[in-house]
Amino acid sequence: MKLTNRLLTLGILVLALGACSSGDISKTETGGVLLSITDFDGLPISISASASGDLAQIESLTVSNVAKDPNGTTSELMNVEIQSYEVTYTRADTGTRVPPKLVNYIFGIAPVNGTFQLDNGPFMRAEQFNTVPILDLKNLGIDSETGSRQVRLTVGLRFFGRTLSGDRVESTTAFFTLEVTP
């Protein structure tokens, strides 16, 4: 009887532990999908601080929702609701001052193994244009920190969303270089 109880208890423990973990926790953290910025069209390489109208946009940008396991089973719960994107700036020249980060709230669906397209998405708004060093170019014609007539920025874009099952997902940051002139 003792041996039967021990075997029964051991069997229950093995089943309970097996049910708790599949061994691959990565699929529960991101819903088994990855977001990737896969295409830019109409990406500006140079803009004018004074002629921009305080808005700079990317003509078209594509975000892909890729299943982590291409041979695995997918479902609509792996579709991603795109919620926002953030734009960050670092200097690609000798200056140190940068515009503030832009966060733009959007909505759309990137189906699993499909894409989401953002048209005319702003990457700079009035807040970025009306902050140094861009403001210096508008008002003075030069960056007062470096004395240069242009500011070179490395612009980073990153998208955020949730799978329909509720898991947070974000893309890696994609970068491009932008020259801003008076």
PDB file of C-alpha atoms in Angstrom:
ATOM      1  CA  MET A   1       0.000   0.000   0.000  1.00  0.00           C
ATOM      2  CA  LYS A   2       2.864   2.400   0.850  1.00  0.00           C
ATOM      3  CA  LEU A   3       4.545   1.644  -2.453  1.00  0.00           C
ATOM      4  CA  THR A   4       1.300   2.306  -4.353  1.00  0.00           C
ATOM      5  CA  ASN A   5       0.815   5.653  -2.564  1.00  0.00           C
ATOM      6  CA  ARG A   6       4.398   6.703  -3.315  1.00  0.00           C
ATOM      7  CA  LEU A   7       4.109   5.755  -6.979  1.00  0.00           C
ATOM      8  CA  LEU A   8       0.779   7.552  -7.243  1.00  0.00           C
ATOM      9  CA  THR A   9       2.232  10.690  -5.605  1.00  0.00           C
ATOM     10  CA  LEU A  10       5.309  10.584  -7.828  1.00  0.00           C
ATOM     11  CA  GLY A  11       3.117  10.177 -10.923  1.00  0.00           C
ATOM     12  CA  ILE A  12       0.969  13.172  -9.959  1.00  0.00           C
ATOM     13  CA  LEU A  13       4.091  15.316  -9.398  1.00  0.00           C
ATOM     14  CA  VAL A  14       5.530  14.379 -12.802  1.00  0.00           C
ATOM     15  CA  LEU A  15       2.256  15.222 -14.540  1.00  0.00           C
ATOM     16  CA  ALA A  16       1.922  18.518 -12.646  1.00  0.00           C
ATOM     17  CA  LEU A  17       5.471  19.618 -13.484  1.00  0.00           C
ATOM     18  CA  GLY A  18       5.033  18.658 -17.138  1.00  0.00           C
ATOM     19  CA  ALA A  19       1.850  20.713 -17.381  1.00  0.00           C
ATOM     20  CA  CYS A  20       3.513  23.813 -15.898  1.00  0.00           C
ATOM     21  CA  SER A  21       6.171  24.283 -18.542  1.00  0.00           C
ATOM     22  CA  SER A  22       6.594  23.451 -22.177  1.00  0.00           C
ATOM     23  CA  GLY A  23      10.315  24.165 -21.893  1.00  0.00           C
ATOM     24  CA  ASP A  24      10.100  27.157 -24.307  1.00  0.00           C
ATOM     25  CA  ILE A  25       9.135  30.287 -22.379  1.00  0.00           C
ATOM     26  CA  SER A  26      10.033  32.619 -25.254  1.00  0.00           C
ATOM     27  CA  LYS A  27       6.683  31.922 -26.900  1.00  0.00           C
ATOM     28  CA  THR A  28       4.756  33.103 -23.860  1.00  0.00           C
ATOM     29  CA  GLU A  29       6.703  36.356 -23.546  1.00  0.00           C
ATOM     30  CA  THR A  30       6.073  37.642 -27.082  1.00  0.00           C
ATOM     31  CA  GLY A  31       3.166  35.533 -28.221  1.00  0.00           C
ATOM     32  CA  GLY A  32       5.482  33.537 -30.486  1.00  0.00           C
ATOM     33  CA  VAL A  33       5.930  36.419 -32.952  1.00  0.00           C
ATOM     34  CA  LEU A  34       8.485  39.084 -33.829  1.00  0.00           C
ATOM     35  CA  LEU A  35       7.860  42.571 -35.209  1.00  0.00           C
ATOM     36  CA  SER A  36      10.296  43.823 -37.820  1.00  0.00           C
ATOM     37  CA  ILE A  37      10.458  47.089 -39.754  1.00  0.00           C
ATOM     38  CA  THR A  38      10.958  45.721 -43.241  1.00  0.00           C
ATOM     39  CA  ASP A  39      10.434  48.501 -45.760  1.00  0.00           C
ATOM     40  CA  PHE A  40      10.748  52.290 -46.051  1.00  0.00           C
ATOM     41  CA  ASP A  41       9.510  54.277 -49.048  1.00  0.00           C
ATOM     42  CA  GLY A  42       9.939  58.020 -49.324  1.00  0.00           C
ATOM     43  CA  LEU A  43      12.463  58.146 -46.496  1.00  0.00           C
ATOM     44  CA  PRO A  44      13.912  61.669 -46.413  1.00  0.00           C
ATOM     45  CA  ILE A  45      17.661  62.062 -46.098  1.00  0.00           C
ATOM     46  CA  SER A  46      17.565  65.839 -45.772  1.00  0.00           C
ATOM     47  CA  ILE A  47      14.985  68.353 -44.551  1.00  0.00           C
ATOM     48  CA  SER A  48      14.875  72.121 -44.127  1.00  0.00           C
ATOM     49  CA  ALA A  49      14.160  73.389 -40.609  1.00  0.00           C
ATOM     50  CA  SER A  50      12.414  76.525 -41.888  1.00  0.00           C
ATOM     51  CA  ALA A  51      10.583  75.123 -44.934  1.00  0.00           C
ATOM     52  CA  SER A  52       9.214  71.966 -43.310  1.00  0.00           C
ATOM     53  CA  GLY A  53       6.046  73.449 -41.821  1.00  0.00           C
ATOM     54  CA  ASP A  54       6.985  71.789 -38.496  1.00  0.00           C
ATOM     55  CA  LEU A  55       6.169  68.312 -39.811  1.00  0.00           C
ATOM     56  CA  ALA A  56       8.387  65.632 -41.354  1.00  0.00           C
ATOM     57  CA  GLN A  57       6.905  62.329 -42.490  1.00  0.00           C
ATOM     58  CA  ILE A  58       7.907  58.994 -43.955  1.00  0.00           C
ATOM     59  CA  GLU A  59       5.847  58.319 -47.056  1.00  0.00           C
ATOM     60  CA  SER A  60       5.362  54.617 -46.333  1.00  0.00           C
ATOM     61  CA  LEU A  61       6.718  52.206 -43.736  1.00  0.00           C
ATOM     62  CA  THR A  62       6.005  48.469 -43.424  1.00  0.00           C
ATOM     63  CA  VAL A  63       6.071  46.439 -40.199  1.00  0.00           C
ATOM     64  CA  SER A  64       6.081  42.645 -40.557  1.00  0.00           C
ATOM     65  CA  ASN A  65       4.703  40.222 -37.968  1.00  0.00           C
ATOM     66  CA  VAL A  66       6.801  37.066 -38.260  1.00  0.00           C
ATOM     67  CA  ALA A  67       6.081  33.797 -36.440  1.00  0.00           C
ATOM     68  CA  LYS A  68       9.142  32.767 -34.404  1.00  0.00           C
ATOM     69  CA  ASP A  69       8.659  29.150 -35.451  1.00  0.00           C
ATOM     70  CA  PRO A  70       8.012  29.189 -39.209  1.00  0.00           C
ATOM     71  CA  ASN A  71       7.073  25.494 -39.160  1.00  0.00           C
ATOM     72  CA  GLY A  72       4.837  25.765 -36.099  1.00  0.00           C
ATOM     73  CA  THR A  73       1.116  26.229 -35.791  1.00  0.00           C
ATOM     74  CA  THR A  74      -0.163  29.815 -35.942  1.00  0.00           C
ATOM     75  CA  SER A  75      -3.493  31.320 -34.992  1.00  0.00           C
ATOM     76  CA  GLU A  76      -5.287  34.659 -35.083  1.00  0.00           C
ATOM     77  CA  LEU A  77      -4.260  35.125 -31.435  1.00  0.00           C
ATOM     78  CA  MET A  78      -0.768  35.809 -32.811  1.00  0.00           C
ATOM     79  CA  ASN A  79      -2.031  38.830 -34.771  1.00  0.00           C
ATOM     80  CA  VAL A  80      -0.531  42.017 -33.328  1.00  0.00           C
ATOM     81  CA  GLU A  81      -2.489  45.175 -32.550  1.00  0.00           C
ATOM     82  CA  ILE A  82      -0.014  47.946 -33.336  1.00  0.00           C
ATOM     83  CA  GLN A  83      -0.418  50.575 -30.600  1.00  0.00           C
ATOM     84  CA  SER A  84       2.375  53.121 -30.997  1.00  0.00           C
ATOM     85  CA  TYR A  85       5.812  53.918 -32.274  1.00  0.00           C
ATOM     86  CA  GLU A  86       8.608  55.985 -30.823  1.00  0.00           C
ATOM     87  CA  VAL A  87      11.208  58.058 -32.596  1.00  0.00           C
ATOM     88  CA  THR A  88      14.526  58.794 -30.900  1.00  0.00           C
ATOM     89  CA  TYR A  89      17.364  61.050 -32.001  1.00  0.00           C
ATOM     90  CA  THR A  90      21.113  60.964 -31.453  1.00  0.00           C
ATOM     91  CA  ARG A  91      23.717  63.235 -32.993  1.00  0.00           C
ATOM     92  CA  ALA A  92      25.734  61.903 -35.913  1.00  0.00           C
ATOM     93  CA  ASP A  93      28.007  64.959 -35.840  1.00  0.00           C
ATOM     94  CA  THR A  94      30.010  66.643 -33.045  1.00  0.00           C
ATOM     95  CA  GLY A  95      26.978  68.168 -31.304  1.00  0.00           C
ATOM     96  CA  THR A  96      25.289  66.838 -28.178  1.00  0.00           C
ATOM     97  CA  ARG A  97      21.862  68.521 -28.152  1.00  0.00           C
ATOM     98  CA  VAL A  98      18.986  66.494 -29.630  1.00  0.00           C
ATOM     99  CA  PRO A  99      15.250  66.982 -30.144  1.00  0.00           C
ATOM    100  CA  PRO A 100      12.945  65.283 -27.609  1.00  0.00           C
ATOM    101  CA  LYS A 101      11.668  61.768 -28.262  1.00  0.00           C
ATOM    102  CA  LEU A 102       8.434  61.550 -30.260  1.00  0.00           C
ATOM    103  CA  VAL A 103       5.777  58.977 -29.337  1.00  0.00           C
ATOM    104  CA  ASN A 104       2.924  58.589 -31.798  1.00  0.00           C
ATOM    105  CA  TYR A 105      -0.137  56.520 -30.847  1.00  0.00           C
ATOM    106  CA  ILE A 106      -1.666  54.618 -33.751  1.00  0.00           C
ATOM    107  CA  PHE A 107      -3.824  51.567 -34.317  1.00  0.00           C
ATOM    108  CA  GLY A 108      -3.854  48.771 -36.812  1.00  0.00           C
ATOM    109  CA  ILE A 109      -3.392  45.030 -37.112  1.00  0.00           C
ATOM    110  CA  ALA A 110      -0.323  43.151 -38.306  1.00  0.00           C
ATOM    111  CA  PRO A 111      -1.614  39.627 -38.984  1.00  0.00           C
ATOM    112  CA  VAL A 112       0.712  36.744 -38.150  1.00  0.00           C
ATOM    113  CA  ASN A 113       3.086  36.267 -41.099  1.00  0.00           C
ATOM    114  CA  GLY A 114       1.606  39.443 -42.595  1.00  0.00           C
ATOM    115  CA  THR A 115       2.299  43.178 -42.585  1.00  0.00           C
ATOM    116  CA  PHE A 116       1.031  46.512 -41.313  1.00  0.00           C
ATOM    117  CA  GLN A 117       1.647  49.599 -43.461  1.00  0.00           C
ATOM    118  CA  LEU A 118       1.905  53.096 -42.009  1.00  0.00           C
ATOM    119  CA  ASP A 119       1.459  55.866 -44.576  1.00  0.00           C
ATOM    120  CA  ASN A 120       2.727  59.406 -43.971  1.00  0.00           C
ATOM    121  CA  GLY A 121       3.825  58.618 -40.415  1.00  0.00           C
ATOM    122  CA  PRO A 122       5.383  61.656 -38.755  1.00  0.00           C
ATOM    123  CA  PHE A 123       8.917  61.300 -37.430  1.00  0.00           C
ATOM    124  CA  MET A 124       9.242  64.965 -36.438  1.00  0.00           C
ATOM    125  CA  ARG A 125       6.525  67.351 -35.234  1.00  0.00           C
ATOM    126  CA  ALA A 126       6.459  70.920 -33.948  1.00  0.00           C
ATOM    127  CA  GLU A 127       7.913  69.841 -30.583  1.00  0.00           C
ATOM    128  CA  GLN A 128      11.053  68.550 -32.312  1.00  0.00           C
ATOM    129  CA  PHE A 129      11.336  71.514 -34.703  1.00  0.00           C
ATOM    130  CA  ASN A 130      10.886  74.040 -31.889  1.00  0.00           C
ATOM    131  CA  THR A 131      13.664  72.643 -29.707  1.00  0.00           C
ATOM    132  CA  VAL A 132      17.414  73.183 -30.108  1.00  0.00           C
ATOM    133  CA  PRO A 133      19.321  72.345 -32.228  1.00  0.00           C
ATOM    134  CA  ILE A 134      16.610  72.501 -34.936  1.00  0.00           C
ATOM    135  CA  LEU A 135      15.261  75.767 -33.530  1.00  0.00           C
ATOM    136  CA  ASP A 136      18.750  77.310 -33.836  1.00  0.00           C
ATOM    137  CA  LEU A 137      18.806  76.402 -37.529  1.00  0.00           C
ATOM    138  CA  LYS A 138      15.360  77.991 -38.021  1.00  0.00           C
ATOM    139  CA  ASN A 139      16.156  81.192 -36.139  1.00  0.00           C
ATOM    140  CA  LEU A 140      19.918  81.682 -36.530  1.00  0.00           C
ATOM    141  CA  GLY A 141      20.809  79.670 -39.613  1.00  0.00           C
ATOM    142  CA  ILE A 142      23.417  77.724 -37.612  1.00  0.00           C
ATOM    143  CA  ASP A 143      23.621  75.288 -34.699  1.00  0.00           C
ATOM    144  CA  SER A 144      24.859  77.562 -31.899  1.00  0.00           C
ATOM    145  CA  GLU A 145      26.547  74.595 -30.173  1.00  0.00           C
ATOM    146  CA  THR A 146      28.748  73.550 -33.116  1.00  0.00           C
ATOM    147  CA  GLY A 147      28.672  76.624 -35.389  1.00  0.00           C
ATOM    148  CA  SER A 148      27.624  74.378 -38.282  1.00  0.00           C
ATOM    149  CA  ARG A 149      24.967  75.190 -40.882  1.00  0.00           C
ATOM    150  CA  GLN A 150      23.636  71.640 -40.669  1.00  0.00           C
ATOM    151  CA  VAL A 151      22.729  69.120 -37.983  1.00  0.00           C
ATOM    152  CA  ARG A 152      23.204  65.403 -38.659  1.00  0.00           C
ATOM    153  CA  LEU A 153      20.886  63.144 -36.685  1.00  0.00           C
ATOM    154  CA  THR A 154      20.606  59.395 -36.372  1.00  0.00           C
ATOM    155  CA  VAL A 155      16.868  58.754 -36.201  1.00  0.00           C
ATOM    156  CA  GLY A 156      15.615  55.542 -34.551  1.00  0.00           C
ATOM    157  CA  LEU A 157      12.131  54.054 -35.031  1.00  0.00           C
ATOM    158  CA  ARG A 158      10.605  51.328 -32.855  1.00  0.00           C
ATOM    159  CA  PHE A 159       7.038  49.925 -32.902  1.00  0.00           C
ATOM    160  CA  PHE A 160       5.014  48.568 -29.970  1.00  0.00           C
ATOM    161  CA  GLY A 161       1.945  46.348 -29.854  1.00  0.00           C
ATOM    162  CA  ARG A 162       0.141  43.405 -28.269  1.00  0.00           C
ATOM    163  CA  THR A 163      -0.865  40.059 -29.631  1.00  0.00           C
ATOM    164  CA  LEU A 164      -4.590  39.381 -29.491  1.00  0.00           C
ATOM    165  CA  SER A 165      -3.757  36.943 -26.670  1.00  0.00           C
ATOM    166  CA  GLY A 166      -2.366  39.904 -24.671  1.00  0.00           C
ATOM    167  CA  ASP A 167       1.426  39.482 -24.989  1.00  0.00           C
ATOM    168  CA  ARG A 168       3.526  42.617 -25.446  1.00  0.00           C
ATOM    169  CA  VAL A 169       5.592  42.793 -28.627  1.00  0.00           C
ATOM    170  CA  GLU A 170       8.060  45.400 -29.876  1.00  0.00           C
ATOM    171  CA  SER A 171      10.265  45.701 -32.919  1.00  0.00           C
ATOM    172  CA  THR A 172      13.986  46.219 -32.814  1.00  0.00           C
ATOM    173  CA  THR A 173      14.955  49.798 -33.552  1.00  0.00           C
ATOM    174  CA  ALA A 174      15.554  50.712 -37.193  1.00  0.00           C
ATOM    175  CA  PHE A 175      17.867  53.665 -37.866  1.00  0.00           C
ATOM    176  CA  PHE A 176      18.460  56.192 -40.631  1.00  0.00           C
ATOM    177  CA  THR A 177      20.601  59.317 -40.921  1.00  0.00           C
ATOM    178  CA  LEU A 178      18.993  62.711 -41.481  1.00  0.00           C
ATOM    179  CA  GLU A 179      20.588  66.047 -42.359  1.00  0.00           C
ATOM    180  CA  VAL A 180      18.730  69.137 -41.188  1.00  0.00           C
ATOM    181  CA  THR A 181      19.599  72.466 -42.807  1.00  0.00           C
ATOM    182  CA  PRO A 182      18.293  76.002 -42.210  1.00  0.00           C
TER     183      PRO A 182
END
